[in-house]
Amino acid sequence: MPVLLVGLRSLFKWHRKDQEEFLEPGKKGPLLQRNNWWLLILQFLKVAFGYKRKRRRTKMGFAMSKVIVRAELEKLKNALKEYNLQDLSKQMNEELKSLNSTTLDIAITGMTGTGKSSLVNALRGMGDFYKGSAKIGSIETTKKPEKYTHPIFPNVTVWDLPGIGSPDFKADKYLQKTNFAKYDFFIIVASERFTENDVLLTKEIRKMNKKYYFVRSKVDQSIKTEERNPDFHEEESLEKMRGYCCEELRKAGESNPRVFLLSSWNLSAYDFPLLLNTLENDLDGLKRQVIIESMPAYSKEALEKKKAAMEALIWKLALVPCAMPSQSQDYAIRVPGLPLCGDISLLVATMGKFCRVFGLDEESLGRLAQRICKPIEELKSAVKKVPLAGQITEEFVLHLAAMSDASKAPMAVKFALDFVPALGSLGDGVASFATTFYMLKSFLSDIKEDAENVRAKAAE
């Protein structure tokens, strides 16, 4: 079986025991001979989500796949209660367009010299001395709000605001000069202690009904200094640091402060994962998706989160061509036995985006290589299953389709028609949904594996 595309045959094949498992008590025979549509949906999703009895590794893995199946089945059932399939496809198309146009503006502010610029760079997956990085320095280097667009996701902008309290930006005029109303949320940074000026900012931010977060930066430097103490215990030092910051904020008038401890050099350490989870929970649906896509793949947990976010898009991306088939046969994927299986331009764009979300593109790998002082070719050697984003072409997608066992393709169409009969009115849309769904799901699994390998190589 090919690595990237196991083939349409394996998508719609089940073992004898699997068939018996889903039969009604006292009845025998193949599923397709009976009119239980919800069982057909369950079996389809069970196979599509990768469950195979012989390859089950752990009980946890099997339990998780069943949970995923139930969740996806419930989404489908609920959606079909409110819309017919064609209207649902159109709605998903509008949602995907909105996602592409959704912007996210992050403001980083605080006192002069607290490491704001380094945090701006880290959130964009960049080092402090890379081309396009925010300037750093021990004196105030930011003279006005500086806009730093994400190098891969241009709809995300991180703003480096001048330090409050500097000669040109006194506290009473700071909000007016920095145009605070335009930002989605604010990260207030301090490297040692927070001040009354910081609390003044929070009061104005609350008036605009926006969120703010306190970040204590340069934690790695503080810990390195405290390690000289023979009685050093890292957890105790971190709690002491957090407690001190919170106490200073309470003295300045912040009633219930919460402080995140960060190192811009190592985002996987300390409280950055907790901060990111908090941001995701506070943002609405589309902006939450944007921040997950754009944040660096700094840990295994971050990769899992990115994978889940991309999986949530796959069924929508597969459904859209059902109601909106390509206007030209030239853009269709051709597989023997099927007249039309999907929009090749959609697949090329989507696979490229998936790679960029996981940092598997030339530019992202180049920045990572510079950051850790390793040759980029060493990182590229860990990418074995998928091409980099810039190497995904129509020819590549056609090759994936050709690698499948196309002789079983009619079975895919029949199976899809059995569990969603409404697809029959869309003709080739049945093949589009099944093929696009499975190709993207298989490709996404391979991307995550390669991204994990890159992380491991970077850590060597």
PDB file of N, CA and C in Angstrom, residues 231-295:
ATOM      1  N   ASP A 231      20.397  25.675  47.319  1.00  0.00           N
ATOM      2  CA  ASP A 231      19.067  25.199  47.717  1.00  0.00           C
ATOM      3  C   ASP A 231      18.018  25.451  46.637  1.00  0.00           C
ATOM      4  N   PHE A 232      18.471  25.608  45.402  1.00  0.00           N
ATOM      5  CA  PHE A 232      17.562  25.948  44.299  1.00  0.00           C
ATOM      6  C   PHE A 232      16.597  24.813  43.985  1.00  0.00           C
ATOM      7  N   HIS A 233      15.324  25.161  43.849  1.00  0.00           N
ATOM      8  CA  HIS A 233      14.284  24.254  43.358  1.00  0.00           C
ATOM      9  C   HIS A 233      13.463  25.040  42.340  1.00  0.00           C
ATOM     10  N   GLU A 234      13.426  24.574  41.105  1.00  0.00           N
ATOM     11  CA  GLU A 234      12.827  25.358  40.037  1.00  0.00           C
ATOM     12  C   GLU A 234      11.363  25.681  40.291  1.00  0.00           C
ATOM     13  N   GLU A 235      10.570  24.697  40.701  1.00  0.00           N
ATOM     14  CA  GLU A 235       9.149  24.948  40.907  1.00  0.00           C
ATOM     15  C   GLU A 235       8.914  25.987  41.990  1.00  0.00           C
ATOM     16  N   GLU A 236       9.709  25.926  43.054  1.00  0.00           N
ATOM     17  CA  GLU A 236       9.572  26.914  44.113  1.00  0.00           C
ATOM     18  C   GLU A 236       9.928  28.310  43.608  1.00  0.00           C
ATOM     19  N   SER A 237      10.977  28.382  42.801  1.00  0.00           N
ATOM     20  CA  SER A 237      11.395  29.675  42.246  1.00  0.00           C
ATOM     21  C   SER A 237      10.328  30.254  41.326  1.00  0.00           C
ATOM     22  N   LEU A 238       9.710  29.390  40.512  1.00  0.00           N
ATOM     23  CA  LEU A 238       8.665  29.855  39.599  1.00  0.00           C
ATOM     24  C   LEU A 238       7.445  30.361  40.366  1.00  0.00           C
ATOM     25  N   GLU A 239       7.050  29.637  41.394  1.00  0.00           N
ATOM     26  CA  GLU A 239       5.897  30.063  42.184  1.00  0.00           C
ATOM     27  C   GLU A 239       6.182  31.371  42.908  1.00  0.00           C
ATOM     28  N   LYS A 240       7.408  31.516  43.402  1.00  0.00           N
ATOM     29  CA  LYS A 240       7.803  32.752  44.072  1.00  0.00           C
ATOM     30  C   LYS A 240       7.750  33.924  43.093  1.00  0.00           C
ATOM     31  N   MET A 241       8.233  33.689  41.868  1.00  0.00           N
ATOM     32  CA  MET A 241       8.243  34.711  40.829  1.00  0.00           C
ATOM     33  C   MET A 241       6.816  35.119  40.470  1.00  0.00           C
ATOM     34  N   ARG A 242       5.958  34.130  40.300  1.00  0.00           N
ATOM     35  CA  ARG A 242       4.562  34.400  39.938  1.00  0.00           C
ATOM     36  C   ARG A 242       3.843  35.135  41.078  1.00  0.00           C
ATOM     37  N   GLY A 243       4.092  34.688  42.292  1.00  0.00           N
ATOM     38  CA  GLY A 243       3.455  35.312  43.446  1.00  0.00           C
ATOM     39  C   GLY A 243       3.867  36.760  43.628  1.00  0.00           C
ATOM     40  N   TYR A 244       5.143  37.038  43.383  1.00  0.00           N
ATOM     41  CA  TYR A 244       5.638  38.414  43.514  1.00  0.00           C
ATOM     42  C   TYR A 244       4.954  39.320  42.492  1.00  0.00           C
ATOM     43  N   CYS A 245       4.852  38.870  41.252  1.00  0.00           N
ATOM     44  CA  CYS A 245       4.209  39.673  40.206  1.00  0.00           C
ATOM     45  C   CYS A 245       2.743  39.941  40.537  1.00  0.00           C
ATOM     46  N   CYS A 246       2.056  38.927  40.995  1.00  0.00           N
ATOM     47  CA  CYS A 246       0.642  39.090  41.336  1.00  0.00           C
ATOM     48  C   CYS A 246       0.462  40.055  42.502  1.00  0.00           C
ATOM     49  N   GLU A 247       1.340  39.981  43.478  1.00  0.00           N
ATOM     50  CA  GLU A 247       1.253  40.869  44.627  1.00  0.00           C
ATOM     51  C   GLU A 247       1.465  42.320  44.210  1.00  0.00           C
ATOM     52  N   GLU A 248       2.447  42.555  43.334  1.00  0.00           N
ATOM     53  CA  GLU A 248       2.699  43.913  42.853  1.00  0.00           C
ATOM     54  C   GLU A 248       1.493  44.452  42.078  1.00  0.00           C
ATOM     55  N   LEU A 249       0.847  43.606  41.313  1.00  0.00           N
ATOM     56  CA  LEU A 249      -0.336  44.033  40.560  1.00  0.00           C
ATOM     57  C   LEU A 249      -1.498  44.348  41.494  1.00  0.00           C
ATOM     58  N   ARG A 250      -1.656  43.564  42.545  1.00  0.00           N
ATOM     59  CA  ARG A 250      -2.724  43.837  43.511  1.00  0.00           C
ATOM     60  C   ARG A 250      -2.484  45.174  44.212  1.00  0.00           C
ATOM     61  N   LYS A 251      -1.222  45.440  44.546  1.00  0.00           N
ATOM     62  CA  LYS A 251      -0.896  46.719  45.185  1.00  0.00           C
ATOM     63  C   LYS A 251      -1.208  47.887  44.253  1.00  0.00           C
ATOM     64  N   ALA A 252      -1.042  47.649  42.936  1.00  0.00           N
ATOM     65  CA  ALA A 252      -1.279  48.723  41.968  1.00  0.00           C
ATOM     66  C   ALA A 252      -2.761  48.873  41.621  1.00  0.00           C
ATOM     67  N   GLY A 253      -3.601  47.953  42.121  1.00  0.00           N
ATOM     68  CA  GLY A 253      -5.035  48.104  41.910  1.00  0.00           C
ATOM     69  C   GLY A 253      -5.701  47.034  41.067  1.00  0.00           C
ATOM     70  N   GLU A 254      -4.948  46.011  40.621  1.00  0.00           N
ATOM     71  CA  GLU A 254      -5.541  44.913  39.854  1.00  0.00           C
ATOM     72  C   GLU A 254      -6.114  43.896  40.841  1.00  0.00           C
ATOM     73  N   SER A 255      -7.422  43.697  40.809  1.00  0.00           N
ATOM     74  CA  SER A 255      -8.085  42.920  41.858  1.00  0.00           C
ATOM     75  C   SER A 255      -7.795  41.424  41.794  1.00  0.00           C
ATOM     76  N   ASN A 256      -7.757  40.865  40.597  1.00  0.00           N
ATOM     77  CA  ASN A 256      -7.583  39.408  40.483  1.00  0.00           C
ATOM     78  C   ASN A 256      -6.575  39.087  39.384  1.00  0.00           C
ATOM     79  N   PRO A 257      -5.302  39.389  39.600  1.00  0.00           N
ATOM     80  CA  PRO A 257      -4.301  39.238  38.530  1.00  0.00           C
ATOM     81  C   PRO A 257      -3.951  37.785  38.246  1.00  0.00           C
ATOM     82  N   ARG A 258      -3.629  37.530  36.994  1.00  0.00           N
ATOM     83  CA  ARG A 258      -3.128  36.221  36.576  1.00  0.00           C
ATOM     84  C   ARG A 258      -1.906  36.474  35.697  1.00  0.00           C
ATOM     85  N   VAL A 259      -0.792  35.879  36.060  1.00  0.00           N
ATOM     86  CA  VAL A 259       0.464  36.149  35.378  1.00  0.00           C
ATOM     87  C   VAL A 259       0.989  34.862  34.738  1.00  0.00           C
ATOM     88  N   PHE A 260       1.406  34.970  33.467  1.00  0.00           N
ATOM     89  CA  PHE A 260       1.988  33.848  32.739  1.00  0.00           C
ATOM     90  C   PHE A 260       3.502  34.032  32.662  1.00  0.00           C
ATOM     91  N   LEU A 261       4.244  33.016  33.028  1.00  0.00           N
ATOM     92  CA  LEU A 261       5.704  33.057  32.991  1.00  0.00           C
ATOM     93  C   LEU A 261       6.181  32.511  31.655  1.00  0.00           C
ATOM     94  N   LEU A 262       7.011  33.298  30.933  1.00  0.00           N
ATOM     95  CA  LEU A 262       7.408  32.915  29.569  1.00  0.00           C
ATOM     96  C   LEU A 262       8.902  33.072  29.346  1.00  0.00           C
ATOM     97  N   SER A 263       9.392  32.278  28.422  1.00  0.00           N
ATOM     98  CA  SER A 263      10.714  32.467  27.836  1.00  0.00           C
ATOM     99  C   SER A 263      10.517  32.558  26.329  1.00  0.00           C
ATOM    100  N   SER A 264      10.889  33.686  25.738  1.00  0.00           N
ATOM    101  CA  SER A 264      10.721  33.843  24.296  1.00  0.00           C
ATOM    102  C   SER A 264      11.634  32.904  23.521  1.00  0.00           C
ATOM    103  N   TRP A 265      12.700  32.457  24.154  1.00  0.00           N
ATOM    104  CA  TRP A 265      13.626  31.546  23.484  1.00  0.00           C
ATOM    105  C   TRP A 265      13.089  30.123  23.441  1.00  0.00           C
ATOM    106  N   ASN A 266      12.328  29.734  24.464  1.00  0.00           N
ATOM    107  CA  ASN A 266      11.820  28.362  24.560  1.00  0.00           C
ATOM    108  C   ASN A 266      10.332  28.409  24.896  1.00  0.00           C
ATOM    109  N   LEU A 267       9.495  28.437  23.880  1.00  0.00           N
ATOM    110  CA  LEU A 267       8.056  28.577  24.103  1.00  0.00           C
ATOM    111  C   LEU A 267       7.427  27.351  24.755  1.00  0.00           C
ATOM    112  N   SER A 268       8.050  26.205  24.625  1.00  0.00           N
ATOM    113  CA  SER A 268       7.477  24.991  25.217  1.00  0.00           C
ATOM    114  C   SER A 268       7.663  24.951  26.725  1.00  0.00           C
ATOM    115  N   ALA A 269       8.519  25.813  27.255  1.00  0.00           N
ATOM    116  CA  ALA A 269       8.773  25.836  28.693  1.00  0.00           C
ATOM    117  C   ALA A 269       7.804  26.779  29.404  1.00  0.00           C
ATOM    118  N   TYR A 270       7.656  26.551  30.696  1.00  0.00           N
ATOM    119  CA  TYR A 270       6.893  27.443  31.556  1.00  0.00           C
ATOM    120  C   TYR A 270       5.424  27.551  31.122  1.00  0.00           C
ATOM    121  N   ASP A 271       4.886  28.773  31.004  1.00  0.00           N
ATOM    122  CA  ASP A 271       3.429  28.938  30.878  1.00  0.00           C
ATOM    123  C   ASP A 271       2.930  29.256  29.474  1.00  0.00           C
ATOM    124  N   PHE A 272       3.780  29.180  28.453  1.00  0.00           N
ATOM    125  CA  PHE A 272       3.279  29.540  27.128  1.00  0.00           C
ATOM    126  C   PHE A 272       2.142  28.626  26.670  1.00  0.00           C
ATOM    127  N   PRO A 273       2.226  27.309  26.848  1.00  0.00           N
ATOM    128  CA  PRO A 273       1.080  26.463  26.465  1.00  0.00           C
ATOM    129  C   PRO A 273      -0.209  26.868  27.179  1.00  0.00           C
ATOM    130  N   LEU A 274      -0.091  27.240  28.457  1.00  0.00           N
ATOM    131  CA  LEU A 274      -1.266  27.673  29.218  1.00  0.00           C
ATOM    132  C   LEU A 274      -1.803  28.988  28.682  1.00  0.00           C
ATOM    133  N   LEU A 275      -0.908  29.916  28.325  1.00  0.00           N
ATOM    134  CA  LEU A 275      -1.332  31.189  27.737  1.00  0.00           C
ATOM    135  C   LEU A 275      -2.059  30.959  26.419  1.00  0.00           C
ATOM    136  N   LEU A 276      -1.506  30.091  25.585  1.00  0.00           N
ATOM    137  CA  LEU A 276      -2.123  29.829  24.293  1.00  0.00           C
ATOM    138  C   LEU A 276      -3.500  29.196  24.461  1.00  0.00           C
ATOM    139  N   ASN A 277      -3.635  28.269  25.393  1.00  0.00           N
ATOM    140  CA  ASN A 277      -4.952  27.678  25.663  1.00  0.00           C
ATOM    141  C   ASN A 277      -5.954  28.741  26.105  1.00  0.00           C
ATOM    142  N   THR A 278      -5.480  29.673  26.931  1.00  0.00           N
ATOM    143  CA  THR A 278      -6.352  30.745  27.408  1.00  0.00           C
ATOM    144  C   THR A 278      -6.795  31.640  26.257  1.00  0.00           C
ATOM    145  N   LEU A 279      -5.866  31.978  25.381  1.00  0.00           N
ATOM    146  CA  LEU A 279      -6.203  32.807  24.219  1.00  0.00           C
ATOM    147  C   LEU A 279      -7.232  32.105  23.341  1.00  0.00           C
ATOM    148  N   GLU A 280      -7.019  30.823  23.087  1.00  0.00           N
ATOM    149  CA  GLU A 280      -7.942  30.071  22.240  1.00  0.00           C
ATOM    150  C   GLU A 280      -9.351  30.048  22.829  1.00  0.00           C
ATOM    151  N   ASN A 281      -9.434  29.885  24.151  1.00  0.00           N
ATOM    152  CA  ASN A 281     -10.747  29.837  24.797  1.00  0.00           C
ATOM    153  C   ASN A 281     -11.444  31.195  24.769  1.00  0.00           C
ATOM    154  N   ASP A 282     -10.659  32.270  24.791  1.00  0.00           N
ATOM    155  CA  ASP A 282     -11.241  33.610  24.828  1.00  0.00           C
ATOM    156  C   ASP A 282     -11.622  34.133  23.446  1.00  0.00           C
ATOM    157  N   LEU A 283     -11.027  33.583  22.387  1.00  0.00           N
ATOM    158  CA  LEU A 283     -11.314  34.046  21.033  1.00  0.00           C
ATOM    159  C   LEU A 283     -12.534  33.329  20.463  1.00  0.00           C
ATOM    160  N   ASP A 284     -13.208  33.969  19.487  1.00  0.00           N
ATOM    161  CA  ASP A 284     -14.339  33.313  18.847  1.00  0.00           C
ATOM    162  C   ASP A 284     -13.858  32.252  17.858  1.00  0.00           C
ATOM    163  N   GLY A 285     -14.781  31.558  17.218  1.00  0.00           N
ATOM    164  CA  GLY A 285     -14.452  30.379  16.418  1.00  0.00           C
ATOM    165  C   GLY A 285     -13.411  30.589  15.344  1.00  0.00           C
ATOM    166  N   LEU A 286     -13.609  31.590  14.467  1.00  0.00           N
ATOM    167  CA  LEU A 286     -12.693  31.777  13.359  1.00  0.00           C
ATOM    168  C   LEU A 286     -11.336  32.286  13.830  1.00  0.00           C
ATOM    169  N   LYS A 287     -11.314  33.226  14.752  1.00  0.00           N
ATOM    170  CA  LYS A 287     -10.034  33.736  15.255  1.00  0.00           C
ATOM    171  C   LYS A 287      -9.297  32.666  16.052  1.00  0.00           C
ATOM    172  N   ARG A 288     -10.043  31.798  16.710  1.00  0.00           N
ATOM    173  CA  ARG A 288      -9.407  30.674  17.412  1.00  0.00           C
ATOM    174  C   ARG A 288      -8.699  29.763  16.413  1.00  0.00           C
ATOM    175  N   GLN A 289      -9.356  29.488  15.305  1.00  0.00           N
ATOM    176  CA  GLN A 289      -8.743  28.654  14.270  1.00  0.00           C
ATOM    177  C   GLN A 289      -7.481  29.323  13.728  1.00  0.00           C
ATOM    178  N   VAL A 290      -7.538  30.627  13.525  1.00  0.00           N
ATOM    179  CA  VAL A 290      -6.391  31.362  12.979  1.00  0.00           C
ATOM    180  C   VAL A 290      -5.191  31.297  13.915  1.00  0.00           C
ATOM    181  N   ILE A 291      -5.415  31.463  15.215  1.00  0.00           N
ATOM    182  CA  ILE A 291      -4.280  31.472  16.133  1.00  0.00           C
ATOM    183  C   ILE A 291      -3.654  30.078  16.254  1.00  0.00           C
ATOM    184  N   ILE A 292      -4.474  29.033  16.175  1.00  0.00           N
ATOM    185  CA  ILE A 292      -3.926  27.674  16.215  1.00  0.00           C
ATOM    186  C   ILE A 292      -3.083  27.412  14.975  1.00  0.00           C
ATOM    187  N   GLU A 293      -3.571  27.840  13.829  1.00  0.00           N
ATOM    188  CA  GLU A 293      -2.825  27.637  12.587  1.00  0.00           C
ATOM    189  C   GLU A 293      -1.493  28.369  12.590  1.00  0.00           C
ATOM    190  N   SER A 294      -1.466  29.585  13.128  1.00  0.00           N
ATOM    191  CA  SER A 294      -0.297  30.447  12.966  1.00  0.00           C
ATOM    192  C   SER A 294       0.763  30.308  14.046  1.00  0.00           C
ATOM    193  N   MET A 295       0.404  29.793  15.216  1.00  0.00           N
ATOM    194  CA  MET A 295       1.391  29.698  16.282  1.00  0.00           C
ATOM    195  C   MET A 295       2.458  28.648  15.958  1.00  0.00           C
TER     196      MET A 295
END
